[in-house]
Structure formats: C-alpha cells, structure tokens
C-alpha cells in the first residue's frame, strides 16, 4: 500500500460556448493520471503551463472537484464526498502556494496567519498558541518577534517562509508544493528549497513538488512525472528521467536546461538542434490525432513512457 | 537550529505598520477640510441629539394662534411659521429626524447589502446567479413611486417605518458593489489557503474576506449617508415624506413653496436649507477623504 496513490485521476472542466451556450466538449485539464508516492520521498510533477500539474495538486487537496478516479491517502479515498466530510484526513495534507504575495491575507498579522490552522484543529490557549507560532517562525528561520507584523512588511522569500510555517503548523504528512519558488528570485529560490529539504528531514514530510523547472526537480525529487496536456508522457526515478529519457518531449525538456559551461555551448546547441529535428519528425507518431500523449508503456520496473507501438 | 534570521532591512522590530483604521484616520487629519467637516458633523450631531432631549415635540408642533408668522425674537430664536410653531425647535427636531432616517437607512442597507453581496460574491456560480436576479428584480422597481404610494396609503408612519420602506429599495447598490469585490477576493490564494487549512466557508467569509472589504464598505456607507438624507429631504419637500406634525429638514424647506414665505419670511426655510447644504458637503468631504485613503496613489497623508 502506497502512502499516496492516485489512480486514473480525471479533472474535467465543463464549458459552454456560443450565443445559445450549447455544450462543447469539456476542458480535460487532467485526463487519467496515475502516481504513487512513498512516505518521506519527494515526487516531482513537471510540465509546461496548462499541462494540468497544478490542477492535479489542487484536486488531491480538494480545491478542484475530481471528475473520476480515486485518490487514496493511506488507504482512504479522498475523491469520495465533499471537502468537509474528511477533515481529519485533510489536516494531514497541506499546501504551499505559488504566489507568496496573494497567499497571505494582507489584513492579517503573522500571528493570525500561522495560527489559522491551529485554531481550526487544536484547542490552544492564547499563550500556547503564541508560543507555537513563535516556535514555527524560528523553525523556518525567522525571528519570533515578527508575529505582530503584516505580510507586506516582508520580502518574497520571507513571505514564502511564513507560508511554509503555516503549512507545517499542523505537522502534516503530505505537503503539496505548487511551484513554491517560481515567484522568487534565483538566490532566494535555492535558500527556500534547501530549507524545504531540511524541514522535510526534521518533520519526516512527504512532498509533492509541482514545478516547471527541471533543475529544481532534479535537485529535490526521487520520482518524477512529466505531464503534457493533462496526461503523463513519462514517469520514473530521477535517474531514469535524466539518464535515459525515452519520450521526445522529455528529451526536449532536458536539452532545454541551460549548460553553464561556455565551452560546451556549441556541442549543446548541435545536440539541441538534433533533438528538435527528431521532435518535429516524430511528433505525429508520439501523439494521437488530437495531440494528446499515448498510453504509458513500461520500460523498466520504475520507468514508464508514452511510446508509440514499434513496428 | 540555525539562529540566523532573515531580517527585514530598514524595519526595526518594534515599529508597527499602520493598520487600515490608522490610514483612514491619518488621511482625515491630513485633509484639513475633511477634518473640519468631521468636527462640524460631530458638533451638529451632538447638539441636535442633545437639545432634542430637552425639547418637547408635541409642544413645538402644536399650533399657537397668538404667535403666527413671528420674526426671530428672544422667545422664538428663528421666529414662527404660519401655525405659530417655533422654527428653531422644528429645526432641531427636524434635523434629528432627518439624521436618524439617514443613519438607520444607511446602516440597514449596509447590513443587507454586505450580507447578500458577500454571499453571492464568495460562492459565485449558481448562488450568485440566484441572488443577482433577485437584486435585478428590485433594481427595476420604480422605487420613488412605490415609496410615494406607501406614504399615501399608510395613514400613520414614524421615523422607523419610513426608514424601513426606504431600506427595502436602497440596498441593491451596495450589494452589487460588495459582490464584485468579493468575486475578486475569492480568487486570491489566501482564500484557497484558508480552505486547505480547514476553515469553514462562514469563517472565511467573515474573518478573511470581510476585513479586506472593510475600507470600501466604510467609504460607500459614508457617501450613502449623504444621499439618504438628501432623498428623505427631497421626499418631504415634495410632500411625500413627513407631515408637518413630524418636522424634518425637508418639511421646513417645503414651506418655501409658498411664495410669500419664500419672499418675506426667510427665517423659516433658510436655516434648514443651509443646514442641508452644509451637512451634505461635510459628509461628502469626509467620504471623499476616506475614499482617497483606500487608494494609496491618491493619499495625501
């Protein structure tokens, strides 16, 4: 039994168009994905904008309605019933949001922001609550004296730390991090990511890390899933994906990672061109008529890719 | 545990950022005109409500045949009207009635509007659709005509029932405004975050979204107060507000419909007219200052 197991998850958004608002086919934001995460590991979900990676994360935590499929968290199906019906399970799953500016209520002090989950789930006296918040602030590397400040007084990196403190306040088991650093500048990105790793070991957290940045994914994750238009194109361990990419989309993504060695620039460019040519030539055989990825096929025990039929 | 904190540059730990109330207050003090207006309003309200405790409305509105159409004197500070009723007393009672109606109507429309706007904006979708069609229905009703019909049909009404009938047709504007703001707020991540943290919808609406709407609510209610007082005075002036036995600012001004009074007995209608003008200007000044305070680019303070 996996810690978190997502089976054939589909999230479709109904849409209506035209003057008579006749039904048009729904937007298939997430279209049948499977993933499983082991406790204490970090699973990376990569893809371009609109590939459905954020929707996947939001569906797992219950912010988007699941059209079909199941989300088994420690054997408990989260896809059944409404948001409030399994609150006890929900407290074990928390989220770090992408935008540190809009994810903190501008009218609330740090104390109120971090104490919000504590007030919902734990009966603490004001003194205990204040102590807990101060501990949490210290844990995320900020001064405990800052509890009476407002979010706008902090920098982006500090705000994201506050967001992380809020997410881990209930000692969750699974944390969904939706592009946690993409709104931060690069120097702060590394700081926040390393800090997320520290806190993972300290609190034995499991991460579902959603990002479009392969560098970050490589640095953080044990397992990776690559999404394209709501489906997986490739799934495997970090070594599988980076050492032996199978799908042309994955290959293109990996060649797009900039190489910092200027001497390799020409070589890299030639390689990138070759991959681009292969991508354009083989595009039709790797995707179906509507441009969606093909079903996944096993390559090794851990490695799956959406490859066309051979022969 | 690391002890190096990510410090905020330039901000000492003791200093507190100004709260939104502080910002509103600072803008009011910084804008001389608005501050004087606020002081004046406070004084007028205190005086009017204070003096009207001492005055006896029954005695003021009872007809005194020995004191018809008297000019201002020591006994009658602002003279008397054609029924021998003391104009100064009517002015005080009238201002009290007009202000009371304005305040009651503003508070009630504010409450209803915020409630409906918040619910429909926060939930959106079907809930929003149902509530907004309801609002649309009220919007197309010929408000003025219904109020006039009510006033003619009901033989006896007082300040409270008149306020209620006005409230019934005036809450839609604020409901729409709050709804549109709530629709914006609900898309922000902090609302989503609250959901993942286990807060109930009610809790999110009241303690997360509402504080972010507080400034716009204060501004609209202030500006609405002026409009509501004006509306009541207008109706009374036209003869569809209060009868002369219940003075309001509008009934005093309506004496000026008589050309003789208009020409030769200024003391009956002029003070009330000036008071309406000044009250409206003051409330508006305060409202505009508050409005500026909610937009950092327009702030003076």
XYZ file of C-alpha atoms in Angstrom:
612
model
C 0.000 0.000 0.000
C 1.470 3.271 -1.064
C 1.352 6.354 1.093
C -0.464 8.332 -1.571
C -1.889 6.594 -4.575
C -3.656 8.394 -7.379
C -5.495 6.129 -9.784
C -6.789 7.248 -13.170
C -7.443 10.780 -11.907
C -9.544 12.922 -14.212
C -10.453 16.552 -13.708
C -12.621 17.969 -16.455
C -13.980 21.494 -16.524
C -17.360 21.734 -18.239
C -17.570 24.580 -20.683
C -20.304 26.185 -22.677
C -19.842 28.312 -25.720
C -21.640 30.320 -28.350
C -24.713 32.510 -28.054
C -27.032 29.640 -27.166
C -24.461 28.323 -24.673
C -24.592 24.925 -26.255
C -22.481 22.248 -24.689
C -18.981 21.957 -26.072
C -16.576 19.217 -25.011
C -15.173 19.817 -21.524
C -11.627 21.021 -20.968
C -9.700 17.938 -19.966
C -7.252 19.556 -17.562
C -6.192 16.253 -16.046
C -7.008 13.200 -18.099
C -6.289 9.925 -16.404
C -3.050 10.053 -14.496
C -1.638 7.501 -12.064
C 1.001 8.201 -9.490
C 2.107 6.801 -6.188
C 4.336 8.361 -3.582
C 6.181 6.587 -0.791
C 6.372 8.144 2.655
C 9.266 10.533 3.167
C 10.020 10.922 -0.517
C 9.645 13.815 -2.900
C 7.649 13.344 -6.048
C 8.133 15.926 -8.774
C 5.425 16.865 -11.229
C 6.821 18.685 -14.262
C 5.146 20.167 -17.282
C 4.596 23.323 -19.254
C 1.919 25.882 -18.384
C -1.535 24.417 -18.792
C -0.332 20.846 -18.651
C -2.531 20.166 -15.634
C 0.125 19.777 -12.993
C -1.297 22.425 -10.689
C -4.807 21.061 -11.213
C -3.562 17.627 -10.167
C -2.185 19.035 -6.925
C -5.316 21.053 -6.253
C -7.528 18.027 -6.938
C -5.572 15.936 -4.430
C -6.002 18.531 -1.709
C -9.660 19.085 -2.590
C -9.642 22.544 -4.152
C -10.762 21.235 -7.527
C -13.577 18.738 -7.925
C -12.475 15.320 -9.136
C -14.395 14.123 -12.204
C -13.430 10.482 -11.854
C -10.705 8.299 -10.426
C -9.519 7.847 -6.890
C -7.029 9.470 -4.571
C -6.003 7.013 -1.853
C -4.221 8.628 1.056
C -3.078 5.942 3.477
C -5.852 3.804 2.025
C -8.545 6.439 2.490
C -10.294 7.599 -0.689
C -10.336 11.396 -0.828
C -12.263 11.503 -4.101
C -15.481 10.487 -2.378
C -17.560 13.059 -0.525
C -17.156 16.772 -0.049
C -14.361 18.842 1.343
C -15.603 18.814 4.903
C -16.517 15.140 5.148
C -12.969 14.027 5.866
C -11.451 16.943 7.678
C -9.342 14.692 9.851
C -7.543 13.379 6.818
C -7.281 16.824 5.288
C -5.226 18.125 8.167
C -2.536 15.643 7.200
C -2.322 17.176 3.727
C -1.265 20.791 3.402
C -0.247 23.059 0.587
C 2.431 25.633 -0.136
C 1.175 28.148 -2.647
C 2.946 29.584 -5.637
C 2.401 33.274 -5.059
C 3.709 34.421 -1.679
C 2.020 37.779 -2.231
C -1.588 36.720 -2.624
C -1.477 33.600 -0.471
C -1.156 35.599 2.753
C -4.144 37.720 3.760
C -2.889 41.334 3.714
C -5.135 42.309 6.636
C -3.868 39.640 8.997
C -0.837 39.669 11.220
C 1.695 36.877 11.010
C 0.361 35.505 14.280
C -3.159 35.185 12.891
C -1.948 33.757 9.604
C 0.126 30.973 11.096
C -2.358 30.298 13.889
C -5.285 29.831 11.484
C -4.864 26.039 11.085
C -4.138 25.683 14.804
C -7.376 27.488 15.647
C -9.315 25.191 13.341
C -7.959 21.905 14.619
C -6.413 22.394 18.026
C -7.798 23.955 21.148
C -4.951 26.072 22.415
C -4.971 28.901 24.916
C -3.767 32.250 23.506
C -0.443 31.826 25.313
C 0.172 28.320 23.965
C -0.863 29.459 20.523
C 1.590 32.341 20.586
C 4.378 30.031 21.720
C 3.627 27.548 18.950
C 3.643 30.290 16.335
C 6.944 31.608 17.653
C 8.424 28.103 17.535
C 7.222 27.689 13.966
C 8.713 31.027 12.960
C 12.005 30.002 14.478
C 11.795 26.703 12.643
C 11.506 28.493 9.313
C 14.441 30.717 10.195
C 12.633 33.897 11.104
C 12.678 35.971 14.254
C 9.897 35.043 16.713
C 9.424 38.756 17.373
C 7.835 39.222 13.971
C 4.447 37.809 14.956
C 2.774 41.214 15.073
C 3.868 42.293 11.607
C 1.769 42.336 8.478
C 2.654 40.376 5.328
C 3.560 43.460 3.283
C 6.465 44.153 5.600
C 8.283 41.054 4.418
C 10.213 40.157 1.300
C 9.031 37.439 -1.059
C 11.339 34.822 0.414
C 10.258 35.657 3.937
C 6.625 35.510 2.956
C 7.140 32.090 1.441
C 8.723 31.002 4.717
C 5.611 32.221 6.523
C 3.523 30.236 4.044
C 5.624 27.161 4.779
C 5.322 27.699 8.534
C 1.552 27.831 8.103
C 1.549 24.663 6.000
C 3.582 22.670 8.525
C 1.841 24.065 11.617
C -0.403 21.005 11.939
C 2.516 18.595 11.445
C 1.070 17.253 8.175
C 2.293 14.100 6.497
C 1.984 15.241 2.907
C 2.790 18.724 1.649
C 1.818 19.748 -1.846
C 4.159 22.479 -3.009
C 2.741 24.230 -6.043
C 5.677 25.996 -7.710
C 6.874 27.134 -4.279
C 9.774 29.186 -5.576
C 8.814 30.316 -9.064
C 7.796 33.758 -7.794
C 11.143 34.251 -6.047
C 14.456 35.375 -7.454
C 17.114 32.756 -8.023
C 19.275 33.398 -4.967
C 16.257 33.120 -2.702
C 14.993 30.053 -4.597
C 17.959 27.948 -3.504
C 17.609 29.196 0.065
C 13.948 28.254 0.267
C 14.433 24.894 -1.462
C 17.271 23.840 0.805
C 15.259 24.920 3.758
C 12.345 22.812 2.490
C 14.719 19.841 2.356
C 15.868 20.478 5.923
C 12.365 20.672 7.218
C 11.459 17.520 5.309
C 14.027 15.534 7.248
C 13.190 17.230 10.501
C 9.450 16.550 10.257
C 9.514 13.447 8.023
C 7.415 15.140 5.380
C 6.420 13.784 2.013
C 6.413 16.328 -0.783
C 4.513 16.521 -3.996
C 6.541 19.185 -5.756
C 4.961 20.858 -8.740
C 7.306 22.836 -10.934
C 8.196 23.697 -14.488
C 11.862 23.990 -13.617
C 13.709 20.750 -14.259
C 16.744 21.964 -12.346
C 14.708 22.278 -9.176
C 13.043 18.928 -9.764
C 16.383 17.200 -10.235
C 17.700 18.788 -7.052
C 14.705 17.875 -4.917
C 12.962 14.761 -6.179
C 13.233 10.992 -6.004
C 10.498 10.320 -8.514
C 9.362 12.425 -11.426
C 6.263 12.559 -13.558
C 6.251 14.594 -16.750
C 2.888 15.910 -17.876
C 1.718 17.183 -21.213
C -1.866 18.310 -21.912
C -3.301 16.547 -18.882
C -1.553 13.219 -19.432
C 1.728 11.664 -18.428
C 4.353 11.330 -21.122
C 6.978 9.792 -18.905
C 7.353 8.686 -15.326
C 10.273 7.272 -13.406
C 13.021 7.847 -10.891
C 15.240 10.884 -11.254
C 17.970 8.662 -12.695
C 15.538 7.162 -15.211
C 14.343 10.504 -16.472
C 17.625 12.353 -16.607
C 19.825 9.371 -17.506
C 17.634 7.660 -20.022
C 14.840 9.869 -21.339
C 12.606 7.938 -23.724
C 9.893 10.274 -24.895
C 10.769 13.014 -27.360
C 9.013 15.611 -25.195
C 11.148 14.667 -22.198
C 14.252 14.809 -24.317
C 13.396 18.277 -25.491
C 12.754 19.435 -21.954
C 16.076 18.085 -20.774
C 18.068 19.619 -23.614
C 16.447 22.948 -22.780
C 18.200 23.064 -19.382
C 20.940 25.652 -19.857
C 24.512 24.424 -19.570
C 26.747 26.716 -17.547
C 29.946 25.610 -19.294
C 30.611 28.021 -22.176
C 32.990 25.557 -23.867
C 30.103 23.132 -24.261
C 27.916 25.753 -25.882
C 28.345 24.627 -29.490
C 28.032 20.965 -28.609
C 24.912 21.676 -26.613
C 23.476 23.688 -29.481
C 24.053 20.902 -32.009
C 22.542 18.344 -29.653
C 19.552 20.599 -29.039
C 19.011 21.065 -32.782
C 19.168 17.300 -33.316
C 16.554 16.725 -30.632
C 14.375 19.443 -32.098
C 14.529 17.837 -35.510
C 13.657 14.454 -34.099
C 10.773 16.019 -32.200
C 9.324 17.611 -35.315
C 9.821 14.495 -37.433
C 8.457 12.032 -34.903
C 5.757 14.254 -33.392
C 2.837 12.525 -35.119
C 3.847 9.066 -34.044
C 4.327 10.103 -30.416
C 0.982 11.875 -30.033
C -2.529 10.891 -31.098
C -4.689 12.753 -33.593
C -5.828 15.345 -31.045
C -2.282 15.997 -29.876
C -2.581 14.060 -26.612
C 0.057 11.717 -25.299
C -0.289 7.971 -25.934
C -0.876 5.428 -23.123
C 2.134 4.694 -20.921
C 4.206 1.590 -21.509
C 6.622 0.087 -19.001
C 10.308 0.246 -19.921
C 11.805 -0.894 -16.647
C 10.172 -1.573 -13.318
C 10.142 2.085 -12.328
C 10.267 3.735 -15.706
C 7.168 4.314 -17.859
C 6.897 6.298 -21.074
C 4.213 7.072 -23.622
C 5.931 5.479 -26.601
C 4.353 4.542 -29.927
C 3.928 0.883 -30.941
C 7.109 -0.427 -32.530
C 6.921 -1.943 -35.982
C 18.694 25.021 14.938
C 20.064 27.937 12.978
C 19.898 31.236 14.753
C 20.426 33.489 11.771
C 17.158 35.170 10.995
C 16.191 36.610 7.683
C 15.858 40.201 8.874
C 13.706 42.857 7.286
C 16.099 45.583 6.130
C 15.329 49.028 7.461
C 12.464 47.939 9.662
C 13.140 47.778 13.362
C 11.290 45.080 15.199
C 9.434 47.464 17.490
C 7.771 49.515 14.761
C 4.274 48.540 13.764
C 2.849 49.097 10.357
C -0.213 51.346 10.323
C -3.489 49.486 10.431
C -6.198 50.325 7.929
C -8.052 52.329 10.597
C -4.883 54.289 11.163
C -4.567 55.041 7.464
C -8.161 56.247 7.267
C -7.728 58.396 10.348
C -4.427 59.861 9.144
C -5.942 60.824 5.809
C -8.825 62.537 7.596
C -6.496 64.537 9.827
C -4.167 65.403 6.956
C -7.024 66.739 4.834
C -7.913 69.970 6.728
C -11.261 70.369 5.006
C -12.341 66.834 5.790
C -11.165 67.153 9.373
C -13.084 70.396 9.933
C -16.113 68.763 8.262
C -15.850 65.814 10.594
C -15.605 68.112 13.639
C -18.576 70.132 12.433
C -20.609 66.963 11.848
C -19.760 65.718 15.319
C -20.810 69.009 16.882
C -24.070 69.177 14.907
C -24.945 65.597 15.808
C -24.173 66.145 19.484
C -26.118 69.423 19.633
C -29.127 68.108 17.736
C -29.491 64.917 19.719
C -28.635 66.727 22.968
C -31.103 69.594 22.590
C -33.867 67.374 21.258
C -33.832 65.541 24.585
C -34.882 68.760 26.297
C -37.389 69.847 23.645
C -40.908 68.518 23.602
C -42.018 67.673 20.054
C -45.719 67.746 20.969
C -45.432 71.259 22.311
C -43.383 72.519 19.377
C -45.722 71.231 16.684
C -48.913 72.351 18.431
C -50.482 75.407 16.845
C -50.224 78.688 18.737
C -52.696 81.241 17.387
C -51.127 84.110 19.317
C -47.738 83.747 17.671
C -48.415 83.359 13.943
C -45.624 84.246 11.491
C -43.422 85.979 14.084
C -39.931 87.068 13.019
C -36.952 85.933 15.119
C -37.034 87.165 18.687
C -35.688 86.247 22.101
C -38.647 83.959 22.686
C -38.566 82.317 19.247
C -34.933 82.311 18.067
C -35.881 81.664 14.480
C -39.404 83.049 14.577
C -42.560 81.027 13.982
C -44.350 79.603 10.947
C -47.945 80.221 9.820
C -49.211 77.951 12.589
C -47.278 79.781 15.268
C -44.887 76.868 15.690
C -41.354 77.618 16.844
C -38.993 77.233 13.848
C -35.847 76.702 15.896
C -37.463 73.811 17.726
C -38.666 72.379 14.422
C -35.180 72.774 13.008
C -33.616 70.792 15.845
C -36.266 68.061 15.847
C -36.278 68.040 12.050
C -32.523 67.644 11.805
C -32.700 64.872 14.361
C -35.394 63.075 12.364
C -33.573 63.511 9.048
C -30.258 62.375 10.512
C -31.903 59.408 12.230
C -33.515 58.295 8.991
C -30.264 58.756 7.109
C -28.290 56.748 9.665
C -30.882 53.971 10.052
C -31.289 53.591 6.295
C -27.519 53.611 5.728
C -26.832 51.048 8.421
C -29.667 48.739 7.370
C -28.925 48.930 3.633
C -25.262 48.395 4.508
C -26.032 45.268 6.534
C -28.329 43.748 3.918
C -26.080 44.750 1.044
C -22.897 43.405 2.619
C -24.604 40.154 3.592
C -26.076 39.472 0.162
C -23.079 40.783 -1.748
C -20.637 38.745 0.311
C -22.576 35.501 -0.006
C -23.179 35.825 -3.713
C -19.648 37.005 -4.482
C -17.923 34.437 -2.314
C -19.808 31.418 -3.596
C -20.255 32.656 -7.153
C -21.826 30.389 -9.766
C -25.429 29.366 -9.144
C -25.744 31.109 -5.778
C -24.500 34.314 -7.360
C -26.910 33.904 -10.245
C -29.938 33.468 -7.993
C -29.043 36.379 -5.733
C -28.245 38.696 -8.602
C -31.539 38.008 -10.415
C -33.234 38.857 -7.123
C -31.241 42.109 -6.996
C -32.092 42.836 -10.631
C -35.781 42.462 -9.796
C -35.506 45.071 -7.040
C -33.461 47.333 -9.274
C -36.158 47.636 -11.942
C -38.888 48.522 -9.446
C -39.870 52.199 -9.679
C -38.592 52.957 -6.170
C -39.791 56.521 -5.862
C -43.304 55.687 -6.995
C -43.622 52.817 -4.536
C -42.414 54.986 -1.662
C -44.917 57.676 -2.633
C -47.713 55.104 -2.896
C -46.770 53.734 0.514
C -46.777 57.161 2.089
C -50.220 57.981 0.654
C -51.688 54.591 1.513
C -50.454 54.264 5.084
C -52.173 56.770 7.376
C -49.661 56.837 10.195
C -45.969 56.179 9.946
C -42.982 57.171 12.000
C -39.230 57.549 11.562
C -38.593 53.807 11.878
C -41.254 52.604 9.446
C -40.283 55.287 6.929
C -36.657 54.149 7.209
C -37.667 50.545 6.663
C -39.572 51.315 3.487
C -36.594 53.279 2.138
C -34.232 50.479 3.108
C -36.285 47.952 1.184
C -35.439 49.713 -2.090
C -31.949 51.041 -1.472
C -29.798 48.025 -0.536
C -29.085 46.802 -4.083
C -26.301 49.221 -4.967
C -24.072 48.231 -2.078
C -24.896 44.559 -2.605
C -23.617 44.774 -6.167
C -20.503 46.636 -5.151
C -19.621 44.173 -2.398
C -20.364 41.243 -4.686
C -17.969 42.465 -7.351
C -15.216 42.970 -4.768
C -15.879 39.591 -3.166
C -15.675 37.938 -6.580
C -12.172 39.372 -6.945
C -11.097 38.401 -3.443
C -12.261 34.809 -3.647
C -9.869 34.120 -6.495
C -6.875 35.118 -4.392
C -4.718 32.384 -2.951
C -5.303 33.340 0.662
C -8.922 32.227 0.334
C -7.808 28.932 -1.214
C -5.206 28.597 1.516
C -7.848 29.060 4.200
C -9.839 26.247 2.634
C -6.891 23.868 2.733
C -6.260 24.880 6.348
C -9.705 23.648 7.314
C -11.625 26.910 7.796
C -15.350 26.788 7.117
C -16.950 28.932 4.413
C -18.584 31.145 7.032
C -15.290 31.651 8.817
C -13.503 32.520 5.582
C -16.211 34.983 4.586
C -16.355 36.765 7.926
C -12.778 36.690 9.112
C -10.775 36.531 5.892
C -12.690 38.231 3.083
C -14.680 40.825 5.037
C -11.638 42.599 6.557
C -10.346 43.133 3.040
C -13.604 44.818 2.092
C -13.814 46.989 5.223
C -12.434 50.172 3.695
C -14.740 50.074 0.690
C -17.695 49.440 2.990
C -16.838 52.453 5.165
C -16.432 54.707 2.139
C -19.686 53.697 0.464
C -21.682 53.917 3.668
C -20.376 57.433 4.334
C -21.254 58.630 0.852
C -24.609 56.827 1.062
C -25.424 58.657 4.290
C -25.415 61.986 2.450
C -27.506 60.550 -0.366
C -30.065 59.077 2.020
C -30.506 62.309 3.973
C -30.952 64.084 0.662
C -33.515 61.558 -0.518
C -35.592 61.915 2.662
C -35.485 65.709 2.490
C -36.450 65.581 -1.166
C -39.459 63.374 -0.496
C -40.597 65.540 2.400
C -40.172 68.664 0.285
C -42.423 67.148 -2.369
C -44.967 66.356 0.320
C -44.423 62.610 0.306
C -42.275 62.468 3.389
C -43.381 63.501 6.816
C -46.402 65.665 7.623
C -45.819 68.998 9.385
C -46.582 67.335 12.714
C -43.324 65.402 12.352
C -40.804 68.012 11.251
C -37.814 67.097 9.158
C -35.369 69.222 7.196
C -37.482 68.605 4.114
C -40.756 69.811 5.640
C -39.071 73.063 6.710
C -37.721 73.682 3.240
C -41.113 72.884 1.762
C -42.559 75.979 3.490
C -40.688 77.829 0.763
C -43.209 76.548 -1.765
C -45.420 79.368 -0.545
C -44.185 82.472 -2.459
C -44.953 84.811 0.448
C -42.870 82.745 2.829
C -40.129 82.461 0.259
C -40.006 86.202 -0.222
C -40.572 87.734 3.187
C -40.101 85.060 5.865
C -36.613 83.731 5.214
C -36.179 82.557 8.809
C -38.482 79.602 8.206
C -36.777 77.961 5.264
C -33.300 79.428 5.009
C -31.707 77.815 8.122
C -32.941 74.368 7.131
C -31.744 74.819 3.545
C -28.316 75.986 4.681
C -28.095 73.125 7.163
C -28.920 70.558 4.456
C -26.297 72.073 2.178
C -23.620 72.171 4.871
C -24.402 68.695 6.224
C -24.223 67.160 2.743
C -20.988 68.975 1.937
C -19.414 67.864 5.221
C -20.401 64.231 4.840
C -19.187 64.299 1.276
C -15.828 65.826 2.266
C -15.311 63.140 4.876
C -16.401 60.444 2.419
C -14.056 61.694 -0.289
C -11.139 61.777 2.145
C -11.895 58.202 3.217
C -12.178 57.203 -0.419
C -8.759 58.674 -1.127
C -7.330 56.851 1.874
C -8.269 53.495 0.365
C -6.166 54.193 -2.710
C -2.501 54.620 -1.861
C -1.835 56.644 -5.016
C -4.342 59.362 -4.140
C -3.480 59.655 -0.477
C -2.309 62.965 0.945
C -1.229 61.713 4.386
